[in-house]
XYZ file of C-alpha atoms in Angstrom:
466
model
C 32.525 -48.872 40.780
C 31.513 -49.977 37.202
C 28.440 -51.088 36.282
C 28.962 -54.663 35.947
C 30.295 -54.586 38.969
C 27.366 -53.370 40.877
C 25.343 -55.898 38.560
C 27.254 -59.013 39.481
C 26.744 -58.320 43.416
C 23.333 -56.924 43.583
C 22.752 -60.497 41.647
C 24.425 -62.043 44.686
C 23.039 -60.448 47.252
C 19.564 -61.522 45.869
C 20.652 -65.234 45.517
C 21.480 -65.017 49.466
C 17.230 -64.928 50.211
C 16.462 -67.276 47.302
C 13.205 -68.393 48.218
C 12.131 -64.676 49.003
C 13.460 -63.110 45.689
C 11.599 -66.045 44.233
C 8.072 -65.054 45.793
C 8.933 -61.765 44.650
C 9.281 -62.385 41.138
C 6.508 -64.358 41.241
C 4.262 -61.695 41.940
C 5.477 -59.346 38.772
C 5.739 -62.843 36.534
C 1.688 -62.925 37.733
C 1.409 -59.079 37.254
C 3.264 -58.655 34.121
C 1.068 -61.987 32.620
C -2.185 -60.715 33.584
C -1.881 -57.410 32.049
C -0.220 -58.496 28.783
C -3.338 -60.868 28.560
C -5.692 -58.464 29.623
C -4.453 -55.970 26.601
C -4.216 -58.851 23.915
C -7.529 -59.994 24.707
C -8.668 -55.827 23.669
C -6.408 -56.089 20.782
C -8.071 -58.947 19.640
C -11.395 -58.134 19.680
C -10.213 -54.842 17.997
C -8.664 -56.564 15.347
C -11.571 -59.126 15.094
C -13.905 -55.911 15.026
C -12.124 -54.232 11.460
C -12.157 -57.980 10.106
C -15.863 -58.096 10.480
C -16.119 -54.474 8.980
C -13.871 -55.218 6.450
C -15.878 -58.300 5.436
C -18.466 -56.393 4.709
C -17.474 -54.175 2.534
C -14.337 -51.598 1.555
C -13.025 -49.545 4.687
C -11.672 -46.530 2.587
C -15.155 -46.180 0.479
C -18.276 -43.733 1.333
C -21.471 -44.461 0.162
C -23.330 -41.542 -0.640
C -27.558 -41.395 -0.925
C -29.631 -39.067 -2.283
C -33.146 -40.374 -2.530
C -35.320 -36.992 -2.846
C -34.070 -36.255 -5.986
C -35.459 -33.070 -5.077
C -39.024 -34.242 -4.879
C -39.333 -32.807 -1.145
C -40.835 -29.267 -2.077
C -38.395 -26.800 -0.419
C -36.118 -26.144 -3.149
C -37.045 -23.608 -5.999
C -35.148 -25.286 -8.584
C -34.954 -29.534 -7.241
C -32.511 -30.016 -10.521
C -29.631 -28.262 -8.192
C -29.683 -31.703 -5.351
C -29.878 -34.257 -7.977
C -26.511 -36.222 -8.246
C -25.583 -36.837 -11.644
C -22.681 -37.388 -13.845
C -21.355 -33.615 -12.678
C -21.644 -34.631 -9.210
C -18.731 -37.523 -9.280
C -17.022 -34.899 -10.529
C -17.273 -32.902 -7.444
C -16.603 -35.336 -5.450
C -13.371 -36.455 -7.152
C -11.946 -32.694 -6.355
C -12.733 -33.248 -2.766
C -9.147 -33.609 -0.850
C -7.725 -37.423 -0.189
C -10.681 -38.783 -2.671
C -9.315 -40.926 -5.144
C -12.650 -41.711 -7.325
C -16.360 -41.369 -7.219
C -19.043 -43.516 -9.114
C -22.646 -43.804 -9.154
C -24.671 -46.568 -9.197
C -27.849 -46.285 -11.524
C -30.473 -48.842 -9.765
C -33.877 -50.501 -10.917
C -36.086 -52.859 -10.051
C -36.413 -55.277 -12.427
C -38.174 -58.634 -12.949
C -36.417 -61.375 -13.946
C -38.178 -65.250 -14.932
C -36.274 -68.674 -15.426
C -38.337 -71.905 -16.262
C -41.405 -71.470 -13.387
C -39.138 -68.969 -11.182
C -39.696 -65.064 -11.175
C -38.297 -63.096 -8.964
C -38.035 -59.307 -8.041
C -34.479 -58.025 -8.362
C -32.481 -54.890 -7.894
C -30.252 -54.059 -11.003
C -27.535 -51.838 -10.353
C -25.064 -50.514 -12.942
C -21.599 -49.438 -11.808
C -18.002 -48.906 -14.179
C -16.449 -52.107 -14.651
C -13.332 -50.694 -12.518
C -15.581 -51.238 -9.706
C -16.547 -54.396 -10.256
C -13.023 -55.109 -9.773
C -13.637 -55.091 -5.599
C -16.215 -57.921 -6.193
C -14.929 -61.171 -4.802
C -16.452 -64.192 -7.129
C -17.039 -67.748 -6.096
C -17.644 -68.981 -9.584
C -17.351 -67.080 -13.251
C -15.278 -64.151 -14.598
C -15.942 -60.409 -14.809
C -17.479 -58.909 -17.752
C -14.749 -57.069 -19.897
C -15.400 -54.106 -22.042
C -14.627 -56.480 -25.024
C -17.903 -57.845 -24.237
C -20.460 -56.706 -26.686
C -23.774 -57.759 -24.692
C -24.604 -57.127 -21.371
C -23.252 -59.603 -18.560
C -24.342 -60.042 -14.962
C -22.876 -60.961 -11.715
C -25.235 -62.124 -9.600
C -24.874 -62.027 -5.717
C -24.768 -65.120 -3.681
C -28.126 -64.614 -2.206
C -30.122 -62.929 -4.890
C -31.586 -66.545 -5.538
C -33.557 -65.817 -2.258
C -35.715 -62.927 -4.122
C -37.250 -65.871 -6.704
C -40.255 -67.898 -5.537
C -42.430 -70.804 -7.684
C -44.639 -68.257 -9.988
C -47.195 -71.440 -9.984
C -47.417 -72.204 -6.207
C -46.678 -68.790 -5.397
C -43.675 -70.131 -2.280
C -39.796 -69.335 -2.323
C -37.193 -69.423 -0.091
C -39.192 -67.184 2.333
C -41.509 -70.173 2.582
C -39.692 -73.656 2.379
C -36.040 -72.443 3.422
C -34.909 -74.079 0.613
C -33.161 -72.098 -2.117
C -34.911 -72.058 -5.264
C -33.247 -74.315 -8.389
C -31.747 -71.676 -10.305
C -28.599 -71.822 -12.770
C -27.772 -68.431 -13.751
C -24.223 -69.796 -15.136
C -25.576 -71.789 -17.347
C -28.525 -70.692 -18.287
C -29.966 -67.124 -19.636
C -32.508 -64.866 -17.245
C -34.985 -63.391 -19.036
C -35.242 -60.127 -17.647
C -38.428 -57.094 -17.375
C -36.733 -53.726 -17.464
C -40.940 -51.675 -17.882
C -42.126 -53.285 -14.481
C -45.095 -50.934 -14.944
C -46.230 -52.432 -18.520
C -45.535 -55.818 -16.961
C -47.741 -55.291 -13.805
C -50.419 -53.543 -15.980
C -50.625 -56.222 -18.204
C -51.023 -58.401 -15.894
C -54.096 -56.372 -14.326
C -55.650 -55.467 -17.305
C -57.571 -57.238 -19.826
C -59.850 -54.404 -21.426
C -62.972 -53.996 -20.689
C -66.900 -52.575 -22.296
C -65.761 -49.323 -20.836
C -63.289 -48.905 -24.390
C -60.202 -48.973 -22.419
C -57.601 -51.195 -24.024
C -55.584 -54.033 -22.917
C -51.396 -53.145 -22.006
C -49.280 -55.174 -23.932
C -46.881 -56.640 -21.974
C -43.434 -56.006 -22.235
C -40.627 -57.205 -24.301
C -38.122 -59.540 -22.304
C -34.501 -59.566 -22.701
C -32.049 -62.221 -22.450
C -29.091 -61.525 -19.752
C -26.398 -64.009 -19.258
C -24.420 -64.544 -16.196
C -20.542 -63.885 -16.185
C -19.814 -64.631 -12.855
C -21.320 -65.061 -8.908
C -20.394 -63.472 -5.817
C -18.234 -65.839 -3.879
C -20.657 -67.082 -0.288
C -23.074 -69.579 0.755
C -26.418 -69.017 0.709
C -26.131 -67.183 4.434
C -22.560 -65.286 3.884
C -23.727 -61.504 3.749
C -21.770 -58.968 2.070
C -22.513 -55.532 0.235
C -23.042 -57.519 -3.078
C -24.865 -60.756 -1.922
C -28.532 -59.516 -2.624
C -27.370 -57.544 -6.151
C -27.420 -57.890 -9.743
C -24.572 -56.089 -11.475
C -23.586 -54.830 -14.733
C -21.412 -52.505 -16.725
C -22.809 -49.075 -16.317
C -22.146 -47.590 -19.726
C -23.928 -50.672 -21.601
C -26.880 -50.626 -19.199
C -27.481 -46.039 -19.866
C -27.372 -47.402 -23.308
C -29.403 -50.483 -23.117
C -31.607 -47.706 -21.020
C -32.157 -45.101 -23.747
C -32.848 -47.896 -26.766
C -35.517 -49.262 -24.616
C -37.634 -46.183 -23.534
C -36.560 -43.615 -25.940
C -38.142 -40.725 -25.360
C -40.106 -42.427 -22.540
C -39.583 -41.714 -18.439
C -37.467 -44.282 -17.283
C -38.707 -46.359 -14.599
C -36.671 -44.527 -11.145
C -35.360 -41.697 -13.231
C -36.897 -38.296 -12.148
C -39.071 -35.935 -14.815
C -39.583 -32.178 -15.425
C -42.738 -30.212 -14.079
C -44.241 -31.404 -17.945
C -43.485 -34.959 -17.156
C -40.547 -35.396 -19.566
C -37.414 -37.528 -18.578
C -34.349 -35.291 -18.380
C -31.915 -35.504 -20.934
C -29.003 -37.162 -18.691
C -29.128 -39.761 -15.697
C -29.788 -38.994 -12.076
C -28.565 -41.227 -9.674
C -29.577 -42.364 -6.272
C -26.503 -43.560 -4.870
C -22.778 -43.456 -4.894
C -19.258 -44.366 -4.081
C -16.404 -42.417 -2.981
C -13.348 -44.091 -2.500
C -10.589 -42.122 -0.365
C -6.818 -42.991 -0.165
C -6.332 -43.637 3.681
C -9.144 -44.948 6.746
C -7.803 -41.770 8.479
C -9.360 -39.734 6.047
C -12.756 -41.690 5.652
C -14.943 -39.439 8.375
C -13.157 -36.087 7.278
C -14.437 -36.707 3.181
C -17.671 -38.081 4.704
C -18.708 -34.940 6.726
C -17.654 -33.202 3.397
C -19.757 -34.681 1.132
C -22.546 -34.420 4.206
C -22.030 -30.511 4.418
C -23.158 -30.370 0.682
C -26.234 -31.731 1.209
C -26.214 -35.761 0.381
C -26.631 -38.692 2.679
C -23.603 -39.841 3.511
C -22.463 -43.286 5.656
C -18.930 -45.634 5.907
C -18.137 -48.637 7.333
C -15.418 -46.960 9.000
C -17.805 -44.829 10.840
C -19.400 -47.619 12.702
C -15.699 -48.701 12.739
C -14.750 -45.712 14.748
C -17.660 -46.484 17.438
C -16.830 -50.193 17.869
C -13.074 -49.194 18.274
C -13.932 -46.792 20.906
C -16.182 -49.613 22.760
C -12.891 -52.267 22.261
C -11.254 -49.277 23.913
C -13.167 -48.736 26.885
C -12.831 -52.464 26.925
C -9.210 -52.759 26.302
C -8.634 -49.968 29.445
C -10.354 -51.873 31.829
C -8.695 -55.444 31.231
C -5.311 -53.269 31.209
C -6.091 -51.469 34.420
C -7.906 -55.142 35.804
C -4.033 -56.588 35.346
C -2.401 -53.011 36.445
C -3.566 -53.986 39.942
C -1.844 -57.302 39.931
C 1.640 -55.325 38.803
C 0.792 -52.858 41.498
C 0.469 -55.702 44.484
C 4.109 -57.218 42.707
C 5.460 -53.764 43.061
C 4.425 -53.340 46.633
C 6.042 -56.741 46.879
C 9.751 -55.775 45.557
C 9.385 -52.749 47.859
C 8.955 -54.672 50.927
C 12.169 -57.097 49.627
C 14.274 -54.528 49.270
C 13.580 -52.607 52.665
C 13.690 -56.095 54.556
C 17.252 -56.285 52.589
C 18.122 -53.356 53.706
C 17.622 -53.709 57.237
C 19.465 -57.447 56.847
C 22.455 -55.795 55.320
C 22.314 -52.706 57.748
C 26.124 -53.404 58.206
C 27.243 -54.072 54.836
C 25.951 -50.894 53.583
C 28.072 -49.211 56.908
C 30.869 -50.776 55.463
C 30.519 -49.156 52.321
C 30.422 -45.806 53.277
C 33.294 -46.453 55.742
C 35.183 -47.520 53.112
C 34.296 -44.586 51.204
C 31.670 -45.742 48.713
C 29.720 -43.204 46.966
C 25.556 -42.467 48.031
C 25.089 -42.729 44.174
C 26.928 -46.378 43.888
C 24.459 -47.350 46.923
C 21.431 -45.944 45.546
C 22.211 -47.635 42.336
C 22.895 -51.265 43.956
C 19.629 -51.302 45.251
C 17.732 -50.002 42.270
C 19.544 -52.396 40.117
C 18.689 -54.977 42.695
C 14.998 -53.896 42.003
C 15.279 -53.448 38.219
C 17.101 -57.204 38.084
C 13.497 -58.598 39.937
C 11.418 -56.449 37.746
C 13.390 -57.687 34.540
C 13.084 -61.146 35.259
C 9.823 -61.263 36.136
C 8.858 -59.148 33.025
C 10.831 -62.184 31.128
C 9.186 -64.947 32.133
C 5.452 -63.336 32.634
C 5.855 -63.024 29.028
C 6.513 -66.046 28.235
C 3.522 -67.281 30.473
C 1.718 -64.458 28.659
C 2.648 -66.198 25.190
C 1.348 -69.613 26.568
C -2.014 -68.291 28.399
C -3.014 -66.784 24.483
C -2.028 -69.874 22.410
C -4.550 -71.308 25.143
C -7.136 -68.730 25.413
C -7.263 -68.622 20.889
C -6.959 -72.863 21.320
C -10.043 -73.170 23.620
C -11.964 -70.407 23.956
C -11.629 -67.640 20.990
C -14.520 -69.558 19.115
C -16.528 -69.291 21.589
C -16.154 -65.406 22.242
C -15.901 -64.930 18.633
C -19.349 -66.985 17.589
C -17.551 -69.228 15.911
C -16.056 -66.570 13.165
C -12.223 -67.201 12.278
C -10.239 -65.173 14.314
C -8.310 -64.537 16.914
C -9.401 -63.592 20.905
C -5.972 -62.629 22.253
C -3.212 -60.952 20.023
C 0.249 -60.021 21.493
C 1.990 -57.648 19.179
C 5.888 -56.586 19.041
C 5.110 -53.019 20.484
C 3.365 -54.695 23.807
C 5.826 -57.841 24.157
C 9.161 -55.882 23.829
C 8.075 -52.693 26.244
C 5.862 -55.301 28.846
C 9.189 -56.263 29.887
C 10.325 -52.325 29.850
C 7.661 -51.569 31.843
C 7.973 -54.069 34.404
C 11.826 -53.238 35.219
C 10.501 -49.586 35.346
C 7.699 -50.372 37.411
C 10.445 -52.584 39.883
C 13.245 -49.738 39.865
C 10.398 -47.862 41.102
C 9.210 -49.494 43.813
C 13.034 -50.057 44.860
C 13.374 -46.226 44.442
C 12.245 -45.396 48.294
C 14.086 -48.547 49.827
C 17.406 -47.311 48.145
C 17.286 -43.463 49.077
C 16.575 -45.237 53.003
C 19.815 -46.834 52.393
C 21.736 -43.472 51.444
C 20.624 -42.018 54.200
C 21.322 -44.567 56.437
C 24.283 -43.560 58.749
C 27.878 -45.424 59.205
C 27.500 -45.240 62.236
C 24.870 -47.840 62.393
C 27.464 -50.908 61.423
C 29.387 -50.340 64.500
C 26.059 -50.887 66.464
C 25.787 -54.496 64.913
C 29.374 -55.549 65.568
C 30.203 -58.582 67.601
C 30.331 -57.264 71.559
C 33.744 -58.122 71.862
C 34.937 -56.839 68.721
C 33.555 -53.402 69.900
C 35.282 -53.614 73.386
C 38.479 -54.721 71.562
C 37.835 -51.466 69.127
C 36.685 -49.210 72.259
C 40.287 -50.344 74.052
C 41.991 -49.419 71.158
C 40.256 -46.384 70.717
C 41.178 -45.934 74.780
């Protein structure tokens, strides 16, 4: 018997119980929705989760510490942990890493009209800057011949009234400040400027600290946010690297530089040493490998993609128990299409005689009945994706804001690779449950029609028999 043969009457023979095939593919429509839900809502908050991270900062770069600068004591020679210009080097030879850059930090003060404020300075290459979103401005170029800032979006909260003494901290209102337009006047000796503030000289002969020279920065662009949008750049000043080593060296000279490390004689060294780093790698799959790396040589090492990797495990855990919450709905339907398809086969207890009598194959009965099954699972896998569809334009519409505190975004996500095998699933989960009912019906013997036949068209076949 061909295939679309067996199709077109196990079709019928469903369409003879309507209202019961119905109820049955109600049940897997129910099952089939609530598990597809269940999963989107886990893919959702998965996907909402690597936003977030992503929002903060690059998911394929390491940041790399080293503090000590060898200043702990248990190393003979502390010059062997700093991280200098040698170090990036290193890194760069480290598999998958596809460039390494330090970030030379200071503190520095920096005054506009009656505003001072307390700011970190870092300098990074001006490739870098390149992963700096702005919200107003340009980037500096290397054409540029003086130094140019972009400013983060919240550095403004780091400057307070130098008369009253009150900033942002205080009023919770940000103070006037246009770095665009106008210069900062910036305090790269902190020290001198602190000391000369302290110390006027005195009978004792000491004299009083000059304080130190200001220079004039201007502002190329700002890091795009509001005033509460964090991001890795919203509380830092930055600028070209190479013109701030040089801007560095003209100021102190022979002089320590304020953060840089000196000898056992108290002598700055003649090269930078750096506190902190980036590695970028080429793939997120290879972010924790290069990070325990750089760890087993001795530096401080942390990702976004390894906090990444313990959310996604939590929206995991999370994302198995919705699935297995809506498993048990598809497991009730399944029980469901069993119990059709046994109460089928005891209705058509002389139809499947028949068969046999007739000389129809176990195999060709077998697979009526578990097409029967498959045809229930299939349809309601059809349509309990299209309620599945409906329930997540809903669930995003309504409640996603809510779940998501208030962050663009979606709560429930259906994907191609869960919509196209949902329905898969649900015609294998039917031809299942149908499995048992239909080797019932193979065994069943021919016998068993003649024991349903009319009473006098047994006699009349008994007579004839006679």
């Amino acid at each position: 018997m061909r295939f679309s043969d067996l199709l077109t009457m196990s079709v019928n023979n469903l369409f003879r119980r309507k209202l019961r095939t119905f109820l049955t593919v109600l049940g897997v429509v129910i099952g089939t929705a609530s598990i597809v839900v269940m999963v989107s809502i886990g893919i959702g908050l998965k996907e909402f989760t690597i936003k977030q991270y992503s929002s903060y900062g690059s998911l394929t770069a390491i940041q790399v510490y080293n503090y000590d600068n060898g200043n702990s004591g248990d190393k003979k020679n502390p010059e062997d942990s700093f991280m200098t210009d040698e170090t990036m080097k290193t890194f760069e030879k480290i598999p998958h890493v596809t460039s390494a850059y330090p970030d030379l930090n200071l503190n520095v003060i920096m005054r506009q009209g009656v505003y001072e404020g307390n700011v970190q300075l870092h300098g990074i290459p001006l490739g870098a800057m390149k992963n700096i979103k702005l919200g107003e401005g340009s980037l500096p170029t290397a054409e540029t011949k003086d130094m140019e800032m972009v400013v983060g979006n919240m550095v403004a909260q780091n400057f307070s009234n130098a008369k009253t003494g009150k900033g942002y901290w205080d009023t919770g209102e940000m103070p006037d400040i246009d770095f665009i337009n106008k210069p900062m006047f910036t305090i790269f000796d902190t020290d001198a400027y602190y000391q000369s503030k302290g110390n006027s000289g005195g009978d004792d002969g000491s004299q009083k600290v000059a304080a130190p020279k200001k220079y004039m920065l201007k502002t190329a662009g700002l890091v795009a946010g509001g005033p509460d949008e964090w991001s890795d750049y919203s509380y830092g000043v930055y600028v070209d690297l190479d013109k701030l080593k040089t801007q560095l060296k003209q100021m102190f000279k022979k002089k320590p530089i304020p953060g840089q490390p000196t000898n056992k004689k108290g002598k700055p060294y003649n090269y930078f040493v750096y506190e902190e780093a980036t590695v970028n790698v080429d793939d997120m799959d290879h972010v924790i490998e290069v990070q325990k790396a750089i760890s087993n040589m001795g530096y401080e090492a942390n990702s976004q993609m390894e906090w990444l990797e313990q959310s996604k495990q939590q929206s995991n855990m999370i994302q198995a128990a919705l699935g297995g919450i809506g498993a048990v709905s598809l497991l009730v339907a399944a029980i469901g299409i069993a119990n059709t398809m046994m109460m089928s086969i005891y209705e058509r207890t002389k139809e499947i005689g028949v068969l046999k009598v007739l000389g129809c194959s176990l195999a060709t009965i077998r697979n009526m009945f578990l097409i029967e099954a498959g045809f229930i699972g299939f349809m309601g896998g059809l349509i309990g994706l299209a309620l599945s569809f409906m329930v997540s334009v809903l669930i995003n519409q309504f409640l996603a804001a809510t779940f998501l505190y208030g962050m663009d975004g979606k709560l429930s996500v259906i994907p191609i690779w869960l919509a196209v095998p949902s329905v898969g699933f649900a015609v294998i989960i039917g031809m299942a449950a149908g499995f048992f009912p239909a080797m019932r019906a193979m065994k069943l013997s021919p016998l068993a029609a003649t024991r349903i036949l009319p009473g006098d068209a047994r006699n009349e076949a008994e007579s004839v028999g006679g």
